[in-house]
Amino acid sequence: WFKAWTVDDGDDFVTQTGMPAPLFLLLLGAGPRARQAPANGGIPAWRALQGEAAQAEAEGWRALQGDTRDEAESAQRAHGSPPCLRNLRKVGSGHNAAWHLATFEPSQSGGVLSRIDVLLALDANPTEPCLLLNFVHADGADGSKRTRVGHILLACGPSSSALRGMFVREELRGQGLSRVLLAVWLRLCASAQLSPTTQQINKPLLARSLEHFGFVPANRAFPVELKPPPPRPGEVAVAQRTAFTRTRYQPPRDAAQLDAAIDVALAGGRVSLAPSCDSAGTGGLPATSNDLACALTLRPLCSTVRIC
């Protein structure tokens, strides 16, 4: 369930025809909006960011398990993580592989809000390095049963994290959850000292959510009028609002303004980094902001590599 189909302009999962994107593209013969087959043979773009030696290792880590190097390095290779993620704890394997990045603890549990784990999954985009932040409820006494809440698709720059798209489970929509998930992403960007940006945003509701955090559209050429839902008993009717689509959004220049908006969206909840890969026997020490920067940029910037 970590996989998602996307097209380059940011429309996720369903086209304007209402059909799932893969079927729609198949019927069109993979029309002009479909991703073209890259010259690199479809190798995920994040691999090229790991450096020459590290790239070779990332490409063939499974073939290196019989390496004669010391046991510690062999254990790290067996962990099956690219260099940029080695200090994070891996969850799952194969197509379901992900890395535990952070946890959101709401101030009060109830309704759609309870503990949410943030799991990073690699995206196979061959043209630019991308990742998915998967948000899951950890159910059960031991947290082993996980229920997906939604995810955010991000493009990874050297010093930025760019929003490409967002998905929230249909039955959980309309309850303000999208702003909470955006706030978690923005708090992680702040912790990693990365600039949060966006690529082209085509969804009016996502555009409005970004504006709540002070993001501004790069252009206003494509306004969309949003009709508010009918007010509940005792509530005041909300005026019709306008969202701007087919444009990128820029964060507010005032970092304090953005931080205050994040606090409002989190409503007293706390975002904490997950335990690092070497902390199982050391009291659960959290990952560092440097580990977080490595993960969100998919670049092996870490000066210290620990053994997972």
GROMACS .gro file of C-alpha atoms in nm:
model
  308
    1TRP     CA    1   0.000   0.000   0.000
    2PHE     CA    2   0.300   0.228  -0.021
    3LYS     CA    3   0.268   0.256  -0.400
    4ALA     CA    4   0.093   0.540  -0.581
    5TRP     CA    5   0.036   0.626  -0.945
    6THR     CA    6   0.102   0.985  -1.042
    7VAL     CA    7   0.133   1.199  -1.351
    8ASP     CA    8   0.374   1.488  -1.391
    9ASP     CA    9   0.133   1.774  -1.328
   10GLY     CA   10   0.049   1.651  -0.979
   11ASP     CA   11  -0.296   1.499  -1.037
   12ASP     CA   12  -0.282   1.183  -0.829
   13PHE     CA   13  -0.470   0.856  -0.865
   14VAL     CA   14  -0.777   0.970  -1.058
   15THR     CA   15  -0.796   1.170  -1.379
   16GLN     CA   16  -1.065   1.422  -1.463
   17THR     CA   17  -1.253   1.139  -1.635
   18GLY     CA   18  -1.294   0.968  -1.298
   19MET     CA   19  -1.101   0.660  -1.411
   20PRO     CA   20  -0.789   0.539  -1.228
   21ALA     CA   21  -0.485   0.700  -1.386
   22PRO     CA   22  -0.315   0.378  -1.511
   23LEU     CA   23  -0.629   0.268  -1.699
   24PHE     CA   24  -0.683   0.617  -1.835
   25LEU     CA   25  -0.327   0.638  -1.966
   26LEU     CA   26  -0.354   0.290  -2.117
   27LEU     CA   27  -0.669   0.385  -2.308
   28LEU     CA   28  -0.496   0.696  -2.437
   29GLY     CA   29  -0.192   0.501  -2.543
   30ALA     CA   30   0.009   0.680  -2.270
   31GLY     CA   31  -0.071   1.025  -2.406
   32PRO     CA   32   0.137   1.342  -2.367
   33ARG     CA   33   0.081   1.369  -1.991
   34ALA     CA   34   0.227   1.025  -1.920
   35ARG     CA   35   0.588   0.995  -1.812
   36GLN     CA   36   0.813   0.908  -2.104
   37ALA     CA   37   1.049   0.613  -2.075
   38PRO     CA   38   1.380   0.761  -1.958
   39ALA     CA   39   1.714   0.690  -2.118
   40ASN     CA   40   1.842   0.543  -1.792
   41GLY     CA   41   1.620   0.238  -1.828
   42GLY     CA   42   1.380   0.338  -1.552
   43ILE     CA   43   1.630   0.334  -1.264
   44PRO     CA   44   1.488   0.540  -0.973
   45ALA     CA   45   1.643   0.887  -0.968
   46TRP     CA   46   1.733   0.873  -0.599
   47ARG     CA   47   2.003   0.614  -0.669
   48ALA     CA   48   2.213   0.867  -0.862
   49LEU     CA   49   2.233   1.087  -0.552
   50GLN     CA   50   2.418   0.834  -0.340
   51GLY     CA   51   2.762   0.902  -0.492
   52GLU     CA   52   2.960   0.679  -0.726
   53ALA     CA   53   3.070   0.420  -0.471
   54ALA     CA   54   2.749   0.444  -0.275
   55GLN     CA   55   2.543   0.426  -0.593
   56ALA     CA   56   2.705   0.098  -0.690
   57GLU     CA   57   2.634  -0.027  -0.340
   58ALA     CA   58   2.272   0.089  -0.352
   59GLU     CA   59   2.222  -0.075  -0.691
   60GLY     CA   60   2.352  -0.410  -0.584
   61TRP     CA   61   2.338  -0.436  -0.207
   62ARG     CA   62   2.179  -0.779  -0.228
   63ALA     CA   63   2.475  -0.909  -0.430
   64LEU     CA   64   2.720  -0.782  -0.171
   65GLN     CA   65   2.595  -0.988   0.121
   66GLY     CA   66   2.884  -1.230   0.077
   67ASP     CA   67   3.143  -0.951   0.099
   68THR     CA   68   3.448  -1.041   0.306
   69ARG     CA   69   3.458  -0.706   0.487
   70ASP     CA   70   3.415  -0.680   0.862
   71GLU     CA   71   3.098  -0.806   1.027
   72ALA     CA   72   2.969  -0.459   1.113
   73GLU     CA   73   2.971  -0.345   0.752
   74SER     CA   74   2.819  -0.675   0.639
   75ALA     CA   75   2.538  -0.623   0.892
   76GLN     CA   76   2.480  -0.277   0.753
   77ARG     CA   77   2.463  -0.411   0.400
   78ALA     CA   78   2.216  -0.676   0.511
   79HIS     CA   79   1.994  -0.401   0.643
   80GLY     CA   80   1.924  -0.315   0.277
   81SER     CA   81   1.909   0.063   0.308
   82PRO     CA   82   2.059   0.324   0.075
   83PRO     CA   83   2.326   0.543   0.237
   84CYS     CA   84   2.090   0.836   0.289
   85LEU     CA   85   1.858   0.625   0.508
   86ARG     CA   86   2.099   0.401   0.697
   87ASN     CA   87   2.057   0.576   1.030
   88LEU     CA   88   1.680   0.519   1.028
   89ARG     CA   89   1.502   0.206   1.141
   90LYS     CA   90   1.368   0.004   0.851
   91VAL     CA   91   1.011  -0.129   0.853
   92GLY     CA   92   0.913  -0.399   0.607
   93SER     CA   93   1.107  -0.522   0.305
   94GLY     CA   94   1.088  -0.543  -0.071
   95HIS     CA   95   0.812  -0.333  -0.225
   96ASN     CA   96   0.676  -0.264   0.123
   97ALA     CA   97   1.006  -0.130   0.259
   98ALA     CA   98   0.985   0.195   0.454
   99TRP     CA   99   1.183   0.378   0.720
  100HIS     CA  100   1.037   0.509   1.046
  101LEU     CA  101   1.097   0.884   1.036
  102ALA     CA  102   0.883   1.040   1.308
  103THR     CA  103   0.572   1.009   1.524
  104PHE     CA  104   0.289   1.256   1.581
  105GLU     CA  105   0.126   1.244   1.924
  106PRO     CA  106  -0.195   1.453   1.946
  107SER     CA  107  -0.267   1.641   2.265
  108GLN     CA  108  -0.600   1.457   2.290
  109SER     CA  109  -0.676   1.130   2.117
  110GLY     CA  110  -1.018   1.079   1.967
  111GLY     CA  111  -1.197   1.077   1.634
  112VAL     CA  112  -0.951   1.061   1.346
  113LEU     CA  113  -0.665   1.182   1.564
  114SER     CA  114  -0.454   0.929   1.747
  115ARG     CA  115  -0.087   0.844   1.734
  116ILE     CA  116   0.039   0.861   1.376
  117ASP     CA  117   0.370   0.716   1.261
  118VAL     CA  118   0.546   0.879   0.967
  119LEU     CA  119   0.709   0.622   0.739
  120LEU     CA  120   0.933   0.719   0.449
  121ALA     CA  121   0.905   0.510   0.132
  122LEU     CA  122   1.118   0.551  -0.179
  123ASP     CA  123   0.941   0.653  -0.500
  124ALA     CA  124   1.051   0.493  -0.827
  125ASN     CA  125   1.032   0.816  -1.029
  126PRO     CA  126   1.317   0.787  -1.285
  127THR     CA  127   1.335   1.158  -1.371
  128GLU     CA  128   1.370   1.320  -1.029
  129PRO     CA  129   1.431   1.193  -0.675
  130CYS     CA  130   1.102   1.162  -0.488
  131LEU     CA  131   0.971   0.999  -0.174
  132LEU     CA  132   0.643   0.928   0.001
  133LEU     CA  133   0.568   1.023   0.359
  134ASN     CA  134   0.317   0.760   0.462
  135PHE     CA  135   0.103   0.840   0.767
  136VAL     CA  136  -0.025   0.534   0.951
  137HIS     CA  137  -0.209   0.468   1.275
  138ALA     CA  138  -0.016   0.221   1.489
  139ASP     CA  139  -0.294  -0.003   1.621
  140GLY     CA  140  -0.277  -0.276   1.881
  141ALA     CA  141  -0.088  -0.300   2.206
  142ASP     CA  142   0.248  -0.347   2.035
  143GLY     CA  143   0.175  -0.113   1.743
  144SER     CA  144   0.232  -0.397   1.494
  145LYS     CA  145  -0.098  -0.347   1.312
  146ARG     CA  146  -0.086  -0.038   1.092
  147THR     CA  147  -0.376   0.141   0.925
  148ARG     CA  148  -0.299   0.389   0.651
  149VAL     CA  149  -0.426   0.744   0.700
  150GLY     CA  150  -0.280   0.904   0.387
  151HIS     CA  151   0.045   1.015   0.234
  152ILE     CA  152   0.234   1.311   0.094
  153LEU     CA  153   0.443   1.288  -0.223
  154LEU     CA  154   0.761   1.499  -0.213
  155ALA     CA  155   1.034   1.592  -0.459
  156CYS     CA  156   1.377   1.610  -0.295
  157GLY     CA  157   1.609   1.904  -0.360
  158PRO     CA  158   1.957   1.953  -0.210
  159SER     CA  159   1.820   2.191   0.053
  160SER     CA  160   1.445   2.180  -0.004
  161SER     CA  161   1.142   1.952   0.018
  162ALA     CA  162   0.881   2.018  -0.251
  163LEU     CA  163   0.519   1.909  -0.217
  164ARG     CA  164   0.398   1.729  -0.531
  165GLY     CA  165   0.070   1.581  -0.412
  166MET     CA  166  -0.130   1.454  -0.119
  167PHE     CA  167  -0.377   1.177  -0.048
  168VAL     CA  168  -0.610   1.119   0.250
  169ARG     CA  169  -0.831   0.813   0.277
  170GLU     CA  170  -1.179   0.898   0.153
  171GLU     CA  171  -1.360   0.808   0.474
  172LEU     CA  172  -1.128   1.040   0.673
  173ARG     CA  173  -1.171   1.348   0.455
  174GLY     CA  174  -1.348   1.665   0.563
  175GLN     CA  175  -1.221   1.646   0.922
  176GLY     CA  176  -0.918   1.873   0.899
  177LEU     CA  177  -0.673   1.586   0.878
  178SER     CA  178  -0.497   1.719   0.567
  179ARG     CA  179  -0.380   2.028   0.756
  180VAL     CA  180  -0.244   1.810   1.036
  181LEU     CA  181  -0.044   1.601   0.789
  182LEU     CA  182   0.086   1.914   0.615
  183ALA     CA  183   0.182   2.057   0.954
  184VAL     CA  184   0.379   1.741   1.037
  185TRP     CA  185   0.570   1.769   0.708
  186LEU     CA  186   0.640   2.138   0.767
  187ARG     CA  187   0.763   2.071   1.121
  188LEU     CA  188   0.998   1.803   0.988
  189CYS     CA  189   1.131   2.049   0.729
  190ALA     CA  190   1.199   2.301   1.006
  191SER     CA  191   1.378   2.038   1.215
  192ALA     CA  192   1.596   1.943   0.917
  193GLN     CA  193   1.653   2.310   0.823
  194LEU     CA  194   1.507   2.254   0.476
  195SER     CA  195   1.301   2.501   0.278
  196PRO     CA  196   0.944   2.374   0.219
  197THR     CA  197   0.823   2.451  -0.133
  198THR     CA  198   0.579   2.301  -0.380
  199GLN     CA  199   0.566   2.195  -0.738
  200GLN     CA  200   0.260   2.279  -0.946
  201ILE     CA  201  -0.053   2.245  -0.736
  202ASN     CA  202  -0.371   2.152  -0.925
  203LYS     CA  203  -0.604   2.062  -0.641
  204PRO     CA  204  -0.806   2.359  -0.506
  205LEU     CA  205  -0.853   2.216  -0.156
  206LEU     CA  206  -0.482   2.145  -0.123
  207ALA     CA  207  -0.411   2.499  -0.240
  208ARG     CA  208  -0.642   2.638   0.028
  209SER     CA  209  -0.476   2.426   0.294
  210LEU     CA  210  -0.137   2.565   0.194
  211GLU     CA  211  -0.271   2.919   0.219
  212HIS     CA  212  -0.370   2.851   0.581
  213PHE     CA  213   0.003   2.816   0.652
  214GLY     CA  214   0.083   3.144   0.477
  215PHE     CA  215   0.192   2.997   0.143
  216VAL     CA  216   0.126   3.226  -0.153
  217PRO     CA  217   0.066   3.129  -0.519
  218ALA     CA  218   0.331   3.222  -0.772
  219ASN     CA  219   0.053   3.332  -1.009
  220ARG     CA  220  -0.323   3.380  -0.991
  221ALA     CA  221  -0.413   3.301  -1.351
  222PHE     CA  222  -0.637   3.003  -1.270
  223PRO     CA  223  -0.876   3.084  -0.984
  224VAL     CA  224  -1.128   2.825  -0.867
  225GLU     CA  225  -1.431   2.920  -0.658
  226LEU     CA  226  -1.487   2.688  -0.363
  227LYS     CA  227  -1.836   2.647  -0.230
  228PRO     CA  228  -1.823   2.597   0.148
  229PRO     CA  229  -2.018   2.312   0.310
  230PRO     CA  230  -2.349   2.405   0.471
  231PRO     CA  231  -2.304   2.524   0.831
  232ARG     CA  232  -2.391   2.293   1.117
  233PRO     CA  233  -2.650   2.401   1.373
  234GLY     CA  234  -2.514   2.695   1.569
  235GLU     CA  235  -2.232   2.767   1.324
  236VAL     CA  236  -2.192   3.081   1.115
  237ALA     CA  237  -2.205   3.036   0.739
  238VAL     CA  238  -1.864   3.071   0.569
  239ALA     CA  239  -1.831   3.292   0.263
  240GLN     CA  240  -1.734   3.142  -0.070
  241ARG     CA  241  -1.358   3.134  -0.117
  242THR     CA  242  -1.116   3.131  -0.407
  243ALA     CA  243  -0.824   2.894  -0.459
  244PHE     CA  244  -0.553   2.929  -0.721
  245THR     CA  245  -0.443   2.623  -0.917
  246ARG     CA  246  -0.188   2.532  -1.185
  247THR     CA  247   0.076   2.719  -0.993
  248ARG     CA  248   0.355   2.665  -0.745
  249TYR     CA  249   0.324   2.794  -0.390
  250GLN     CA  250   0.595   2.969  -0.193
  251PRO     CA  251   0.626   2.958   0.188
  252PRO     CA  252   0.591   3.275   0.396
  253ARG     CA  253   0.912   3.474   0.436
  254ASP     CA  254   0.853   3.508   0.807
  255ALA     CA  255   0.960   3.178   0.966
  256ALA     CA  256   0.789   3.273   1.292
  257GLN     CA  257   0.458   3.314   1.107
  258LEU     CA  258   0.491   2.968   0.955
  259ASP     CA  259   0.588   2.814   1.289
  260ALA     CA  260   0.285   2.972   1.456
  261ALA     CA  261   0.054   2.835   1.184
  262ILE     CA  262   0.204   2.489   1.233
  263ASP     CA  263   0.137   2.508   1.607
  264VAL     CA  264  -0.227   2.601   1.539
  265ALA     CA  265  -0.274   2.305   1.303
  266LEU     CA  266  -0.111   2.060   1.545
  267ALA     CA  267  -0.333   2.190   1.829
  268GLY     CA  268  -0.085   2.108   2.102
  269GLY     CA  269   0.028   1.781   1.946
  270ARG     CA  270   0.395   1.692   1.929
  271VAL     CA  271   0.609   1.571   1.640
  272SER     CA  272   0.910   1.370   1.756
  273LEU     CA  273   1.181   1.196   1.556
  274ALA     CA  274   1.169   0.819   1.566
  275PRO     CA  275   1.437   0.613   1.743
  276SER     CA  276   1.744   0.570   1.525
  277CYS     CA  277   1.859   0.235   1.391
  278ASP     CA  278   2.119   0.184   1.666
  279SER     CA  279   1.901   0.276   1.963
  280ALA     CA  280   1.730  -0.055   2.034
  281GLY     CA  281   1.956  -0.122   2.330
  282THR     CA  282   2.051   0.232   2.427
  283GLY     CA  283   1.731   0.377   2.567
  284GLY     CA  284   1.559   0.475   2.242
  285LEU     CA  285   1.774   0.772   2.140
  286PRO     CA  286   1.599   0.965   1.861
  287ALA     CA  287   1.740   1.017   1.516
  288THR     CA  288   1.920   1.348   1.467
  289SER     CA  289   1.825   1.648   1.256
  290ASN     CA  290   2.113   1.551   1.028
  291ASP     CA  291   1.960   1.205   0.979
  292LEU     CA  292   1.632   1.379   0.896
  293ALA     CA  293   1.800   1.606   0.640
  294CYS     CA  294   1.966   1.305   0.475
  295ALA     CA  295   1.631   1.130   0.452
  296LEU     CA  296   1.419   1.418   0.320
  297THR     CA  297   1.677   1.516   0.056
  298LEU     CA  298   1.772   1.154  -0.025
  299ARG     CA  299   2.134   1.263  -0.016
  300PRO     CA  300   2.402   1.089   0.192
  301LEU     CA  301   2.510   1.398   0.384
  302CYS     CA  302   2.555   1.225   0.718
  303SER     CA  303   2.903   1.251   0.865
  304THR     CA  304   2.842   0.955   1.099
  305VAL     CA  305   2.694   0.628   0.978
  306ARG     CA  306   2.566   0.395   1.248
  307ILE     CA  307   2.510   0.023   1.218
  308CYS     CA  308   2.146  -0.083   1.188
   0.00000   0.00000   0.00000
